GROMACS .gro file of N, CA and C in nm:
model
  192
    1MET      N    1  -4.009   4.619   4.560
    1MET     CA    2  -4.058   4.500   4.459
    1MET      C    3  -4.162   4.429   4.490
    2LYS      N    4  -4.268   4.419   4.343
    2LYS     CA    5  -4.368   4.424   4.368
    2LYS      C    6  -4.324   4.253   4.356
    3GLU      N    7  -4.533   4.215   4.429
    3GLU     CA    8  -4.623   4.073   4.496
    3GLU      C    9  -4.589   4.006   4.340
    4GLU      N   10  -4.629   4.043   4.230
    4GLU     CA   11  -4.635   3.993   4.113
    4GLU      C   12  -4.481   3.900   4.137
    5HIS      N   13  -4.426   4.051   4.081
    5HIS     CA   14  -4.275   3.957   4.058
    5HIS      C   15  -4.213   3.837   4.158
    6ILE      N   16  -4.255   3.884   4.279
    6ILE     CA   17  -4.185   3.773   4.377
    6ILE      C   18  -4.267   3.653   4.341
    7GLN      N   19  -4.362   3.617   4.322
    7GLN     CA   20  -4.469   3.540   4.341
    7GLN      C   21  -4.325   3.458   4.168
    8GLU      N   22  -4.360   3.513   4.103
    8GLU     CA   23  -4.297   3.469   3.903
    8GLU      C   24  -4.137   3.431   3.992
    9VAL      N   25  -4.067   3.469   4.031
    9VAL     CA   26  -3.914   3.367   4.085
    9VAL      C   27  -3.934   3.317   4.211
   10LEU      N   28  -4.041   3.241   4.304
   10LEU     CA   29  -4.095   3.176   4.382
   10LEU      C   30  -4.149   2.997   4.250
   11ASP      N   31  -4.192   3.076   4.213
   11ASP     CA   32  -4.289   2.986   4.115
   11ASP      C   33  -4.098   2.963   3.970
   12GLN      N   34  -3.968   2.961   3.952
   12GLN     CA   35  -3.909   2.981   3.907
   12GLN      C   36  -3.837   2.855   3.969
   13LEU      N   37  -3.857   2.912   4.160
   13LEU     CA   38  -3.741   2.827   4.187
   13LEU      C   39  -3.806   2.684   4.226
   14LYS      N   40  -3.953   2.712   4.246
   14LYS     CA   41  -4.025   2.573   4.238
   14LYS      C   42  -3.976   2.460   4.102
   15GLU      N   43  -4.005   2.511   4.021
   15GLU     CA   44  -4.001   2.410   3.895
   15GLU      C   45  -3.839   2.393   3.839
   16GLY      N   46  -3.820   2.435   3.912
   16GLY     CA   47  -3.645   2.431   3.910
   16GLY      C   48  -3.558   2.528   3.743
   17ILE      N   49  -3.634   2.590   3.693
   17ILE     CA   50  -3.594   2.706   3.641
   17ILE      C   51  -3.486   2.822   3.654
   18ILE      N   52  -3.389   2.848   3.845
   18ILE     CA   53  -3.347   2.859   3.889
   18ILE      C   54  -3.346   2.782   3.955
   19SER      N   55  -3.189   2.749   4.027
   19SER     CA   56  -3.190   2.767   4.160
   19SER      C   57  -3.136   2.762   4.299
   20GLU      N   58  -3.157   2.910   4.275
   20GLU     CA   59  -3.102   3.020   4.404
   20GLU      C   60  -3.190   3.093   4.364
   21TYR      N   61  -3.188   3.228   4.492
   21TYR     CA   62  -3.209   3.325   4.424
   21TYR      C   63  -3.161   3.477   4.562
   22TYR      N   64  -3.142   3.561   4.572
   22TYR     CA   65  -3.041   3.657   4.584
   22TYR      C   66  -3.133   3.720   4.635
   23VAL      N   67  -3.175   3.754   4.739
   23VAL     CA   68  -3.281   3.871   4.827
   23VAL      C   69  -3.187   4.025   4.889
   24SER      N   70  -3.173   4.126   4.792
   24SER     CA   71  -3.148   4.226   4.962
   24SER      C   72  -3.198   4.224   4.993
   25LYS      N   73  -3.125   4.281   5.125
   25LYS     CA   74  -3.189   4.321   5.225
   25LYS      C   75  -3.298   4.425   5.223
   26GLU      N   76  -3.266   4.515   5.127
   26GLU     CA   77  -3.437   4.586   5.109
   26GLU      C   78  -3.527   4.522   5.009
   27ASP      N   79  -3.495   4.428   5.032
   27ASP     CA   80  -3.626   4.342   4.939
   27ASP      C   81  -3.712   4.249   5.040
   28PHE      N   82  -3.614   4.213   5.190
   28PHE     CA   83  -3.579   4.094   5.283
   28PHE      C   84  -3.738   4.092   5.318
   29LEU      N   85  -3.803   4.230   5.358
   29LEU     CA   86  -3.961   4.183   5.378
   29LEU      C   87  -4.057   4.184   5.338
   30PRO      N   88  -4.100   4.252   5.211
   30PRO     CA   89  -4.180   4.238   5.097
   30PRO      C   90  -4.135   4.108   5.021
   31PHE      N   91  -4.020   4.005   5.045
   31PHE     CA   92  -4.006   3.879   4.927
   31PHE      C   93  -4.132   3.864   5.034
   32ARG      N   94  -4.036   3.807   5.201
   32ARG     CA   95  -4.070   3.689   5.318
   32ARG      C   96  -4.227   3.727   5.322
   33SER      N   97  -4.300   3.846   5.364
   33SER     CA   98  -4.435   3.877   5.373
   33SER      C   99  -4.515   3.794   5.186
   34VAL      N  100  -4.425   3.777   5.162
   34VAL     CA  101  -4.524   3.685   4.969
   34VAL      C  102  -4.504   3.563   5.028
   35LEU      N  103  -4.431   3.513   5.061
   35LEU     CA  104  -4.333   3.349   5.056
   35LEU      C  105  -4.438   3.285   5.215
   36VAL      N  106  -4.436   3.352   5.314
   36VAL     CA  107  -4.527   3.295   5.444
   36VAL      C  108  -4.661   3.245   5.440
   37LYS      N  109  -4.759   3.351   5.297
   37LYS     CA  110  -4.899   3.291   5.245
   37LYS      C  111  -4.851   3.143   5.150
   38ARG      N  112  -4.782   3.189   5.060
   38ARG     CA  113  -4.781   3.027   5.000
   38ARG      C  114  -4.784   2.895   5.085
   39GLU      N  115  -4.905   2.793   5.069
   39GLU     CA  116  -4.861   2.671   5.071
   39GLU      C  117  -4.765   2.584   5.059
   40ASP      N  118  -4.690   2.631   4.976
   40ASP     CA  119  -4.591   2.577   5.007
   40ASP      C  120  -4.414   2.679   5.089
   41PHE      N  121  -4.428   2.723   5.155
   41PHE     CA  122  -4.373   2.795   5.208
   41PHE      C  123  -4.252   2.735   5.304
   42LYS      N  124  -4.322   2.554   5.355
   42LYS     CA  125  -4.243   2.538   5.369
   42LYS      C  126  -4.085   2.457   5.321
   43HIS      N  127  -4.114   2.466   5.229
   43HIS     CA  128  -4.068   2.360   5.113
   43HIS      C  129  -3.937   2.476   5.051
   44PHE      N  130  -3.915   2.606   5.080
   44PHE     CA  131  -3.815   2.735   5.097
   44PHE      C  132  -3.718   2.740   5.205
   45ARG      N  133  -3.621   2.733   5.137
   45ARG     CA  134  -3.555   2.764   5.284
   45ARG      C  135  -3.440   2.844   5.170
   46GLY      N  136  -3.399   3.006   5.310
   46GLY     CA  137  -3.381   3.113   5.321
   46GLY      C  138  -3.222   3.043   5.394
   47ILE      N  139  -3.153   3.102   5.323
   47ILE     CA  140  -3.001   3.102   5.417
   47ILE      C  141  -2.923   3.259   5.390
   48ALA      N  142  -2.926   3.287   5.560
   48ALA     CA  143  -2.894   3.444   5.550
   48ALA      C  144  -2.728   3.486   5.545
   49GLN      N  145  -2.752   3.591   5.505
   49GLN     CA  146  -2.565   3.601   5.425
   49GLN      C  147  -2.541   3.777   5.493
   50ARG      N  148  -2.396   3.801   5.477
   50ARG     CA  149  -2.333   3.875   5.572
   50ARG      C  150  -2.399   4.027   5.496
   51GLY      N  151  -2.432   4.057   5.569
   51GLY     CA  152  -2.524   4.225   5.554
   51GLY      C  153  -2.666   4.271   5.555
   52GLY      N  154  -2.801   4.127   5.621
   52GLY     CA  155  -2.891   4.177   5.592
   52GLY      C  156  -2.956   4.096   5.488
   53HIS      N  157  -2.897   4.088   5.356
   53HIS     CA  158  -2.937   3.939   5.230
   53HIS      C  159  -2.909   3.810   5.313
   54ALA      N  160  -3.035   3.743   5.152
   54ALA     CA  161  -3.013   3.581   5.187
   54ALA      C  162  -3.095   3.507   5.092
   55ILE      N  163  -3.025   3.375   5.056
   55ILE     CA  164  -3.092   3.327   4.944
   55ILE      C  165  -3.137   3.226   4.933
   56TYR      N  166  -3.235   3.239   4.856
   56TYR     CA  167  -3.336   3.081   4.925
   56TYR      C  168  -3.285   2.984   4.756
   57HIS      N  169  -3.351   2.913   4.833
   57HIS     CA  170  -3.364   2.764   4.710
   57HIS      C  171  -3.468   2.666   4.810
   58TYR      N  172  -3.544   2.630   4.652
   58TYR     CA  173  -3.661   2.529   4.673
   58TYR      C  174  -3.602   2.393   4.749
   59LEU      N  175  -3.664   2.275   4.828
   59LEU     CA  176  -3.613   2.200   4.890
   59LEU      C  177  -3.763   2.135   4.824
   60GLU      N  178  -3.742   2.002   4.794
   60GLU     CA  179  -3.794   1.915   4.757
   60GLU      C  180  -3.906   1.848   4.865
   61SER      N  181  -3.856   1.782   4.962
   61SER     CA  182  -3.951   1.765   5.081
   61SER      C  183  -3.920   1.875   5.224
   62PRO      N  184  -4.052   1.890   5.230
   62PRO     CA  185  -4.069   2.024   5.283
   62PRO      C  186  -4.002   2.008   5.464
   63ARG      N  187  -3.916   2.165   5.490
   63ARG     CA  188  -3.846   2.079   5.605
   63ARG      C  189  -3.918   2.113   5.759
   64SER      N  190  -3.887   2.105   5.875
   64SER     CA  191  -3.966   2.032   5.975
   64SER      C  192  -4.007   2.181   6.076
   0.00000   0.00000   0.00000
């Protein structure tokens, strides 16, 4: 998964174009490494799924 694609997905989540994004186990580490560099990192919530996958949502208010 390329960084440009990850940024595009995160921007779509932020803008409400998509409500959630499924990240496979194989793409989790590259996805997270891009996510933690963002200023709005705390607005994203990842929910772990069975098998090492995750589903990400964008929150209006940052998590603590």
